[in-house]
Amino acid sequence: MSTLSELAIAVEAGKRNDAKALTLGLLDDGMQPLDIVEQGLVPGMSAIGEKFKNNEVFVPEMLIAARAMKECMGILEPLLAQAGIKPKYTAVIGTVQGDLHDIGKNLVAMMLKGANFGIVDLGTNVPPEKFVAAIKEHDAHLVCLSALLTTTMPAMKSTVQAVREAGLTSVKIMVGGAPVTQDYSDEIGADGYSPDAASAVDLATKLADSI
Amino acid sequence: MPIPNLTIIGESINDSVPSTHKFFEANDIAGLKNLAIAQDVGGAGYIDVNVGSRTGEFLAEMVRQVQSVTAKPLAIDTPDPAMSEAGLRAYDSARAGGKMPILNSISELRMEMFELYRIMPFMPILLASERMENGAGQPNHTAEEVYQTALRMVRAAAKHGIPVDQCIIDPAISPIGADTDGRFHCLMGAIRLIHGDSELKGVHMSVGLSNFSVMIPPKRPDGSPSKSPLESAFLTMAVPMGMDFVIGSVKRKYQLLEPDHPAMVCLDDCLKLEGFDVIMRVQEYYTN
């Protein structure tokens, strides 16, 4: 009988075929899809995230683990949807207006998915009003803003302002990107700054739990 | 042995480098000037100056301070037109032996920066990874898109009196450790197209080379470095196709590699692979 810990280890190691087989095995054994996500997949991604923060693994290992998780979710998501189960938290993510960089934003989106956040990825060059509309439409708990240019950091500020002015007081705003700092995050009134994708998961969880 | 005809734009004075950021935060101008000296002595052809989101006034002062300790020309590195203007106005070409600065960078999303040429002639880095289409910025994802953007940018430069052999095209290099969507293929294809176009004969090419290896571990299991051989392997492929500048580190000791070097074999393989197989091949390189 396959076990949740075996699944977590397979996800962490990025062994997607093993992970999928274990997921199917657990379903066959009568395990609930949500339990498989929360007790198998998420711990696997959490373990790889910890190792990343400790410089024991690097971005390729995180990406390969995330692919394994994604493929398992491909099996589980229809079942979760059927049962009307949604992720506990939803995050809207995008690169701010005028900025076309996507690698960092994609990494954060992927790691948040790995922590079982519902993700609404708006892509790059996203105007403030589009962030606001997506937060409303998806009833998001979090919004994650990325900027890679000093010239587009002001768009981060105007997005924070637009979210606040729209009266979306409960949504938490996270910022990141190479030129962005904690000081800048404080200055523009964001709720948090994260220097990398693995730390972003911790921050997102902390912020969402505080709502 | 250094790579012949490859000019290094020393990357150290950049606010997004954590160790340099500390100098900026502490307003340690002497520390920043020491970075300029070390890169000058280390063989940089140009010294990059990127002060992050500080003021144009500050950038101008940094240009003066850096030029006070080096006769190498500078690369003024900001996407902000007003800051670029301040940096260019402060630049003393006589101090650099008459050499004009590099302006890093102009893209189709900020074409007004060409107007600065009237203030101080420069070699523009033309960013070809993004384009303006129907009034909106778009990322380029194919070699043909990058090449077409480069061609339009060089033509736009010519309209401002900047000859082709004064232009530096940046086809944009992405981290190979996160390359699951064919960006390395796109880059090499774009370099080949740019190099093969007679209209672009004499044009220079550059990439921000450290970005290539940024997401992989620094060492292989035997303790040998993992990053600089991959960067050298890229140069071994790209220099013969006209890549004659890099924004990079003078400490890396870039060199041309033999075809059987593990980093060369790795990149050769990457060009034959797609999707996640690329990063898994890179992983195999640094874990074996």
Coordinates of C-alpha atoms in Angstrom, one line a residue:
Chain A
M1 CA 0.0 0.0 0.0
S2 CA 1.4 3.4 -1.0
T3 CA 1.7 5.9 1.8
L4 CA 1.5 9.6 2.1
S5 CA 5.1 9.9 3.2
E6 CA 6.2 8.0 0.1
L7 CA 4.3 10.4 -2.0
A8 CA 5.8 13.4 -0.2
I9 CA 9.3 11.9 -0.9
A10 CA 8.5 11.3 -4.6
V11 CA 7.3 14.9 -5.0
E12 CA 10.3 16.3 -3.3
A13 CA 12.6 14.2 -5.5
G14 CA 10.6 15.3 -8.6
K15 CA 9.8 11.7 -9.6
R16 CA 6.6 12.5 -11.4
N17 CA 5.8 9.0 -12.6
D18 CA 6.2 7.6 -9.1
A19 CA 4.2 10.4 -7.6
K20 CA 1.4 9.9 -10.0
A21 CA 1.3 6.1 -9.3
L22 CA 1.3 6.7 -5.6
T23 CA -1.5 9.3 -5.9
L24 CA -3.6 6.7 -7.8
G25 CA -2.7 4.1 -5.3
L26 CA -3.8 6.2 -2.4
L27 CA -7.1 7.0 -4.2
D28 CA -7.6 3.3 -4.7
D29 CA -7.1 2.8 -1.0
G30 CA -10.0 5.2 -0.4
M31 CA -8.0 8.2 0.7
Q32 CA -9.7 11.5 0.3
P33 CA -8.2 13.7 -2.5
L34 CA -7.9 16.7 -0.1
D35 CA -5.9 14.5 2.4
I36 CA -3.6 13.4 -0.4
V37 CA -3.0 17.1 -1.3
E38 CA -2.5 18.3 2.3
Q39 CA -0.6 15.4 3.7
G40 CA 1.3 14.1 0.7
L41 CA 1.9 16.8 -2.0
V42 CA 2.1 19.9 0.2
P43 CA 4.6 18.4 2.6
G44 CA 6.8 17.2 -0.4
M45 CA 6.8 20.8 -1.8
S46 CA 7.4 22.2 1.6
A47 CA 10.4 20.0 2.1
I48 CA 12.0 21.1 -1.2
G49 CA 11.3 24.7 -0.3
E50 CA 13.1 24.3 3.0
K51 CA 16.1 22.8 1.3
F52 CA 16.1 25.7 -1.2
K53 CA 16.2 28.2 1.6
N54 CA 19.1 26.4 3.1
N55 CA 21.0 26.3 -0.3
E56 CA 20.8 22.5 -0.3
V57 CA 18.9 22.5 -3.6
F58 CA 18.5 25.1 -6.3
V59 CA 15.8 26.3 -8.7
P60 CA 16.0 23.3 -11.1
E61 CA 15.1 20.9 -8.2
M62 CA 12.2 23.1 -7.2
L63 CA 10.9 23.3 -10.7
I64 CA 11.2 19.5 -11.2
A65 CA 9.4 18.9 -7.9
A66 CA 6.7 21.4 -8.8
R67 CA 6.1 19.5 -12.1
A68 CA 5.6 16.3 -10.1
M69 CA 3.1 18.0 -7.9
K70 CA 1.3 19.6 -10.8
E71 CA 0.8 16.3 -12.5
C72 CA -0.6 14.7 -9.3
M73 CA -2.9 17.7 -9.1
G74 CA -4.0 16.9 -12.6
I75 CA -5.4 13.7 -11.2
L76 CA -6.8 15.2 -8.0
E77 CA -8.3 18.5 -9.2
P78 CA -11.3 17.1 -11.0
L79 CA -12.1 15.0 -7.9
L80 CA -11.7 18.1 -5.7
A81 CA -13.9 20.2 -8.0
Q82 CA -16.5 17.4 -8.1
A83 CA -16.6 17.5 -4.3
G84 CA -16.8 21.3 -4.3
I85 CA -13.5 21.7 -2.5
K86 CA -11.5 24.8 -3.3
P87 CA -8.0 25.7 -2.0
K88 CA -8.2 27.5 1.3
Y89 CA -6.5 30.6 0.0
T90 CA -6.5 32.3 -3.4
A91 CA -3.7 34.6 -4.7
V92 CA -3.7 36.9 -7.6
I93 CA -0.2 37.3 -9.1
G94 CA 1.3 39.3 -11.9
T95 CA 4.2 41.5 -13.1
V96 CA 3.2 45.2 -12.9
Q97 CA 2.4 47.5 -15.7
G98 CA 5.3 48.3 -18.1
D99 CA 7.3 45.3 -17.1
L100 CA 7.5 42.2 -19.2
H101 CA 9.7 40.0 -16.9
D102 CA 8.1 36.7 -15.9
I103 CA 10.6 34.2 -14.6
G104 CA 10.5 35.3 -10.9
K105 CA 6.7 35.7 -11.0
N106 CA 6.3 32.2 -12.5
L107 CA 8.5 30.7 -9.8
V108 CA 6.5 32.3 -7.0
A109 CA 3.2 31.2 -8.7
M110 CA 4.6 27.7 -8.9
M111 CA 5.7 27.5 -5.3
L112 CA 2.4 28.9 -4.1
K113 CA 0.5 26.3 -6.1
G114 CA 2.8 23.8 -4.4
A115 CA 1.5 25.1 -1.0
N116 CA -2.1 24.6 -2.4
F117 CA -2.9 28.2 -2.9
G118 CA -5.4 28.8 -5.7
I119 CA -3.5 30.9 -8.2
V120 CA -4.8 33.5 -10.6
D121 CA -1.9 34.4 -12.9
L122 CA -2.5 37.6 -14.7
G123 CA 0.8 37.4 -16.6
T124 CA 3.1 40.4 -17.2
N125 CA 2.5 44.2 -17.9
V126 CA -0.7 44.1 -15.8
P127 CA -2.4 47.5 -15.2
P128 CA -3.6 48.3 -11.6
E129 CA -7.2 48.1 -12.5
K130 CA -6.8 44.5 -13.8
F131 CA -5.3 43.5 -10.4
V132 CA -8.3 45.1 -8.7
A133 CA -10.8 43.4 -10.9
A134 CA -9.2 40.0 -10.5
I135 CA -9.1 40.4 -6.7
K136 CA -12.8 41.2 -6.7
E137 CA -13.7 38.4 -9.2
H138 CA -11.8 35.7 -7.4
D139 CA -12.4 37.0 -3.8
A140 CA -8.6 36.8 -3.4
H141 CA -6.8 36.7 -0.1
L142 CA -3.5 37.8 -1.5
V143 CA -2.1 39.8 -4.4
C144 CA 1.5 39.3 -5.4
L145 CA 3.3 42.0 -7.4
S146 CA 6.5 41.5 -9.3
A147 CA 8.8 44.2 -10.8
L148 CA 12.3 43.8 -12.3
L149 CA 13.0 47.3 -13.4
T150 CA 13.6 50.4 -11.3
T151 CA 11.4 52.2 -13.8
T152 CA 8.4 49.9 -13.2
M153 CA 8.6 50.0 -9.4
P154 CA 6.4 53.1 -9.3
A155 CA 3.7 50.9 -11.1
M156 CA 3.9 48.7 -8.0
K157 CA 3.2 51.7 -5.8
S158 CA 0.2 52.7 -8.0
T159 CA -1.1 49.2 -7.9
V160 CA -1.0 49.1 -4.1
Q161 CA -2.8 52.5 -4.1
A162 CA -5.4 51.2 -6.5
V163 CA -6.1 48.1 -4.4
R164 CA -6.4 50.2 -1.2
E165 CA -8.6 52.9 -2.9
A166 CA -10.9 50.2 -4.2
G167 CA -11.7 49.4 -0.6
L168 CA -10.1 46.0 -0.7
T169 CA -8.9 46.3 2.8
S170 CA -8.7 42.6 3.7
V171 CA -6.5 41.6 0.8
K172 CA -2.8 41.2 1.6
I173 CA -0.3 42.6 -0.8
M174 CA 3.1 41.0 -1.3
V175 CA 5.9 42.5 -3.5
G176 CA 9.2 41.1 -4.9
G177 CA 11.7 41.3 -7.8
A178 CA 15.4 42.1 -8.1
P179 CA 15.4 45.9 -7.4
V180 CA 12.6 45.6 -4.7
T181 CA 13.5 45.8 -1.0
Q182 CA 11.8 45.5 2.3
D183 CA 12.3 49.3 2.7
Y184 CA 10.5 49.9 -0.6
S185 CA 7.7 47.5 0.4
D186 CA 7.2 49.5 3.6
E187 CA 7.4 52.8 1.8
I188 CA 4.6 51.9 -0.7
G189 CA 2.4 50.3 2.0
A190 CA 2.6 46.7 0.9
D191 CA 2.1 44.0 3.5
G192 CA 5.3 42.1 2.9
Y193 CA 8.3 41.6 0.7
S194 CA 10.0 38.3 -0.1
P195 CA 13.5 37.9 -1.6
D196 CA 12.9 34.5 -3.2
A197 CA 10.1 32.1 -4.3
A198 CA 10.5 29.7 -1.3
S199 CA 10.3 32.5 1.3
A200 CA 7.3 33.9 -0.6
V201 CA 5.4 30.8 0.4
D202 CA 6.1 31.4 4.1
L203 CA 5.2 35.0 3.8
A204 CA 2.0 34.2 1.9
T205 CA 0.9 31.7 4.4
K206 CA 1.6 34.0 7.3
L207 CA -0.3 36.9 5.7
A208 CA -3.2 34.7 4.7
D209 CA -3.5 33.2 8.1
S210 CA -3.5 36.6 9.6
I211 CA -6.7 37.7 7.8
Chain B
M1 CA 43.7 32.7 -21.8
P2 CA 41.2 35.6 -22.2
I3 CA 38.9 35.3 -25.2
P4 CA 40.3 37.4 -28.1
N5 CA 38.1 40.4 -29.2
L6 CA 35.7 40.0 -26.2
T7 CA 35.1 43.1 -24.3
I8 CA 33.9 42.8 -20.7
I9 CA 31.7 45.4 -19.2
G10 CA 32.4 45.0 -15.5
E11 CA 29.2 44.3 -13.7
S12 CA 30.1 44.9 -10.1
I13 CA 28.8 48.4 -9.5
N14 CA 25.1 47.4 -9.6
D15 CA 22.6 48.1 -6.8
S16 CA 21.0 44.7 -7.4
V17 CA 24.3 42.8 -6.5
P18 CA 23.7 42.2 -2.7
S19 CA 27.3 43.0 -1.7
T20 CA 27.3 46.2 -3.7
H21 CA 23.9 47.2 -2.4
K22 CA 25.5 47.3 1.0
F23 CA 28.0 49.9 -0.2
F24 CA 25.2 52.0 -1.7
E25 CA 23.1 51.8 1.5
A26 CA 26.1 52.8 3.6
N27 CA 26.9 55.6 1.1
D28 CA 30.4 54.0 1.0
I29 CA 31.6 55.8 -2.1
A30 CA 35.2 54.7 -1.4
G31 CA 34.0 51.0 -1.5
L32 CA 32.3 51.6 -4.8
K33 CA 35.3 53.3 -6.3
N34 CA 37.4 50.3 -5.2
L35 CA 35.1 48.1 -7.2
A36 CA 35.8 50.2 -10.2
I37 CA 39.6 50.0 -9.7
A38 CA 39.5 46.2 -9.2
Q39 CA 37.6 45.8 -12.4
D40 CA 39.8 48.2 -14.3
V41 CA 42.9 46.2 -13.2
G42 CA 41.1 42.9 -13.7
G43 CA 40.7 43.6 -17.4
A44 CA 37.2 45.2 -17.8
G45 CA 36.9 47.2 -21.0
Y46 CA 34.1 49.3 -19.6
I47 CA 32.8 49.8 -16.0
D48 CA 29.0 49.5 -15.6
V49 CA 27.3 51.9 -13.3
N50 CA 23.9 51.0 -12.0
V51 CA 22.6 52.8 -9.0
G52 CA 19.2 51.2 -8.8
S53 CA 16.2 53.5 -8.1
R54 CA 18.3 56.4 -6.8
T55 CA 18.2 59.9 -8.3
G56 CA 19.8 61.1 -11.5
E57 CA 21.8 63.4 -9.4
F58 CA 23.3 60.5 -7.5
L59 CA 24.0 58.6 -10.7
A60 CA 25.8 61.7 -12.1
E61 CA 27.9 61.9 -9.0
M62 CA 28.7 58.2 -9.2
V63 CA 29.8 58.7 -12.9
R64 CA 32.2 61.5 -11.7
Q65 CA 33.4 59.5 -8.8
V66 CA 34.1 56.3 -10.8
Q67 CA 35.8 58.4 -13.5
S68 CA 38.1 59.9 -10.9
V69 CA 39.7 56.5 -10.3
T70 CA 39.5 54.9 -13.8
A71 CA 40.2 56.0 -17.4
K72 CA 38.1 53.1 -18.7
P73 CA 34.9 54.2 -20.4
L74 CA 31.6 53.6 -18.5
A75 CA 28.4 51.9 -19.2
I76 CA 25.5 54.0 -17.9
D77 CA 23.0 51.4 -16.8
T78 CA 19.5 52.5 -16.2
P79 CA 16.2 52.1 -18.1
D80 CA 15.1 55.6 -16.9
P81 CA 15.5 58.3 -19.5
A82 CA 15.9 61.2 -17.0
M83 CA 18.6 59.3 -15.1
S84 CA 20.3 58.3 -18.3
E85 CA 20.5 62.0 -19.3
A86 CA 22.0 62.9 -15.9
G87 CA 24.6 60.2 -16.2
L88 CA 25.5 61.1 -19.8
R89 CA 25.8 64.8 -18.9
A90 CA 28.2 64.0 -16.1
Y91 CA 30.3 61.7 -18.3
D92 CA 33.8 63.0 -19.3
S93 CA 34.8 61.4 -22.5
A94 CA 38.3 63.1 -22.5
R95 CA 38.9 61.2 -19.2
A96 CA 38.2 58.0 -21.0
G97 CA 40.6 58.7 -23.8
G98 CA 37.9 60.1 -26.0
K99 CA 35.8 56.9 -25.8
M100 CA 32.1 57.3 -25.7
P101 CA 30.1 55.6 -23.0
I102 CA 27.7 52.7 -23.5
L103 CA 24.1 53.4 -22.7
N104 CA 22.4 50.3 -21.3
S105 CA 19.7 50.1 -22.5
I106 CA 17.2 51.3 -25.1
S107 CA 14.2 49.2 -26.1
E108 CA 11.1 49.8 -28.2
L109 CA 9.3 50.6 -25.0
R110 CA 11.6 53.6 -24.4
M111 CA 12.6 54.9 -27.8
E112 CA 12.8 58.5 -26.6
M113 CA 16.2 57.6 -25.1
F114 CA 17.7 57.9 -28.6
E115 CA 17.2 61.7 -28.3
L116 CA 19.9 61.7 -25.6
Y117 CA 22.4 61.1 -28.4
R118 CA 22.5 64.8 -29.0
I119 CA 23.7 65.4 -25.4
M120 CA 26.5 62.9 -25.5
P121 CA 27.2 60.4 -28.2
F122 CA 27.1 56.8 -26.9
M123 CA 27.1 53.2 -28.0
P124 CA 23.5 52.1 -27.2
I125 CA 22.7 48.6 -26.0
L126 CA 19.5 47.8 -27.9
L127 CA 17.4 45.4 -25.9
A128 CA 15.8 43.0 -28.4
S129 CA 13.8 40.8 -25.9
E130 CA 10.7 43.1 -26.0
R131 CA 8.8 44.9 -28.7
M132 CA 6.1 47.5 -29.0
E133 CA 3.1 46.2 -30.9
N134 CA -0.1 48.1 -31.3
G135 CA 0.9 50.5 -28.6
A136 CA 1.6 47.8 -26.0
G137 CA 4.8 46.1 -24.9
Q138 CA 5.2 42.4 -25.7
P139 CA 7.9 39.9 -24.7
N140 CA 9.7 38.3 -27.6
H141 CA 9.7 34.5 -27.4
T142 CA 11.0 33.4 -30.7
A143 CA 14.4 33.9 -32.5
E144 CA 12.6 35.6 -35.4
E145 CA 10.9 38.1 -33.0
V146 CA 14.1 38.9 -31.3
Y147 CA 15.9 39.3 -34.6
Q148 CA 13.2 41.5 -36.2
T149 CA 13.2 43.7 -33.1
A150 CA 17.0 44.0 -33.3
L151 CA 16.7 45.0 -36.9
R152 CA 14.1 47.7 -36.2
M153 CA 16.1 49.1 -33.3
V154 CA 19.3 49.3 -35.5
R155 CA 17.3 51.1 -38.2
A156 CA 15.9 53.5 -35.5
A157 CA 19.4 54.1 -34.2
A158 CA 20.5 55.0 -37.8
K159 CA 17.8 57.6 -38.0
H160 CA 19.4 59.3 -35.0
G161 CA 22.8 59.3 -36.6
I162 CA 24.1 56.2 -34.8
P163 CA 25.9 53.9 -37.2
V164 CA 25.4 50.1 -37.1
D165 CA 28.9 49.5 -35.9
Q166 CA 28.2 51.6 -32.9
C167 CA 25.2 49.6 -31.8
I168 CA 25.2 46.7 -29.4
I169 CA 22.3 44.3 -29.7
D170 CA 21.3 42.5 -26.5
P171 CA 19.3 39.4 -27.5
A172 CA 18.7 38.7 -23.7
I173 CA 20.0 35.7 -21.9
S174 CA 17.8 33.8 -19.4
P175 CA 18.8 31.5 -16.5
I176 CA 19.5 28.1 -18.0
G177 CA 18.5 26.6 -14.7
A178 CA 14.9 27.7 -15.1
D179 CA 14.7 27.3 -18.9
T180 CA 11.6 25.1 -19.4
D181 CA 10.2 27.0 -22.3
G182 CA 13.0 27.1 -24.9
R183 CA 14.6 30.5 -24.1
F184 CA 18.2 29.2 -24.8
H185 CA 17.0 27.9 -28.2
C186 CA 15.5 31.3 -28.9
L187 CA 18.7 33.1 -27.9
M188 CA 21.0 31.0 -30.0
G189 CA 18.6 31.2 -33.0
A190 CA 18.4 35.0 -32.6
I191 CA 22.2 35.3 -32.5
R192 CA 22.5 33.2 -35.6
L193 CA 19.9 35.3 -37.5
I194 CA 21.5 38.6 -36.4
H195 CA 25.0 37.4 -37.4
G196 CA 23.8 36.2 -40.7
D197 CA 22.1 39.5 -41.8
S198 CA 24.3 41.6 -44.1
E199 CA 22.4 44.7 -43.1
L200 CA 23.6 44.1 -39.5
K201 CA 27.3 43.6 -40.6
G202 CA 29.5 45.2 -38.0
V203 CA 26.9 45.4 -35.2
H204 CA 28.0 44.3 -31.8
M205 CA 26.2 41.9 -29.5
S206 CA 26.2 41.6 -25.7
V207 CA 24.3 39.7 -22.9
G208 CA 24.2 40.0 -19.1
L209 CA 26.2 36.8 -18.8
S210 CA 25.9 36.2 -15.1
N211 CA 22.1 35.9 -15.5
F212 CA 22.8 32.6 -17.5
S213 CA 24.0 30.6 -14.4
V214 CA 22.3 32.5 -11.6
M215 CA 20.0 29.7 -10.5
I216 CA 22.4 26.8 -10.3
P217 CA 24.8 25.9 -7.4
P218 CA 28.2 27.4 -7.4
K219 CA 30.1 24.1 -7.3
R220 CA 30.1 20.6 -8.8
P221 CA 30.5 17.6 -6.5
D222 CA 34.3 17.6 -7.1
G223 CA 34.5 21.1 -5.8
S224 CA 35.1 22.6 -9.3
P225 CA 33.1 25.7 -10.2
S226 CA 29.9 25.1 -12.1
K227 CA 28.9 28.6 -13.3
S228 CA 31.9 30.0 -15.1
P229 CA 32.4 26.9 -17.3
L230 CA 28.7 27.1 -18.4
E231 CA 29.2 30.8 -19.2
S232 CA 32.4 30.1 -21.1
A233 CA 30.6 27.3 -23.0
F234 CA 28.0 29.8 -24.0
L235 CA 30.7 32.2 -25.2
T236 CA 32.5 29.4 -27.1
M237 CA 29.2 29.0 -29.0
A238 CA 28.3 32.7 -29.3
V239 CA 31.6 34.6 -29.9
P240 CA 32.1 33.0 -33.4
M241 CA 28.6 34.4 -34.2
G242 CA 29.5 37.9 -33.3
M243 CA 29.0 38.1 -29.5
D244 CA 31.8 40.5 -28.7
F245 CA 30.7 42.2 -25.5
V246 CA 29.4 40.8 -22.2
I247 CA 28.3 42.4 -19.0
G248 CA 30.0 40.1 -16.6
S249 CA 32.7 39.6 -14.0
V250 CA 36.4 40.0 -14.5
K251 CA 36.9 37.3 -11.8
R252 CA 35.2 34.6 -13.9
K253 CA 38.2 34.2 -16.4
Y254 CA 36.0 33.4 -19.4
Q255 CA 37.7 31.2 -21.9
L256 CA 37.0 29.2 -25.1
L257 CA 36.4 25.6 -24.2
E258 CA 37.2 22.4 -26.0
P259 CA 34.2 20.6 -27.5
D260 CA 34.5 17.7 -25.0
H261 CA 34.4 19.9 -21.9
P262 CA 31.5 18.8 -19.7
A263 CA 29.9 22.3 -19.9
M264 CA 30.1 22.3 -23.7
V265 CA 28.6 18.9 -23.9
C266 CA 25.8 20.0 -21.6
L267 CA 24.9 23.1 -23.7
D268 CA 25.2 21.1 -26.9
D269 CA 22.7 18.6 -25.4
C270 CA 20.4 21.4 -24.2
L271 CA 20.1 22.6 -27.8
K272 CA 18.8 19.2 -28.7
L273 CA 16.4 19.0 -25.8
E274 CA 13.1 20.7 -25.0
G275 CA 11.0 21.6 -22.0
F276 CA 12.0 20.2 -18.6
D277 CA 14.6 18.0 -20.2
V278 CA 16.8 21.1 -20.6
I279 CA 16.9 21.8 -16.9
M280 CA 17.3 18.1 -16.1
R281 CA 20.4 18.0 -18.3
V282 CA 21.8 21.1 -16.5
Q283 CA 21.1 19.4 -13.2
E284 CA 23.0 16.3 -14.5
Y285 CA 25.9 18.6 -15.3
Y286 CA 26.2 20.1 -11.9
T287 CA 25.4 17.0 -9.9
N288 CA 28.0 14.7 -11.6

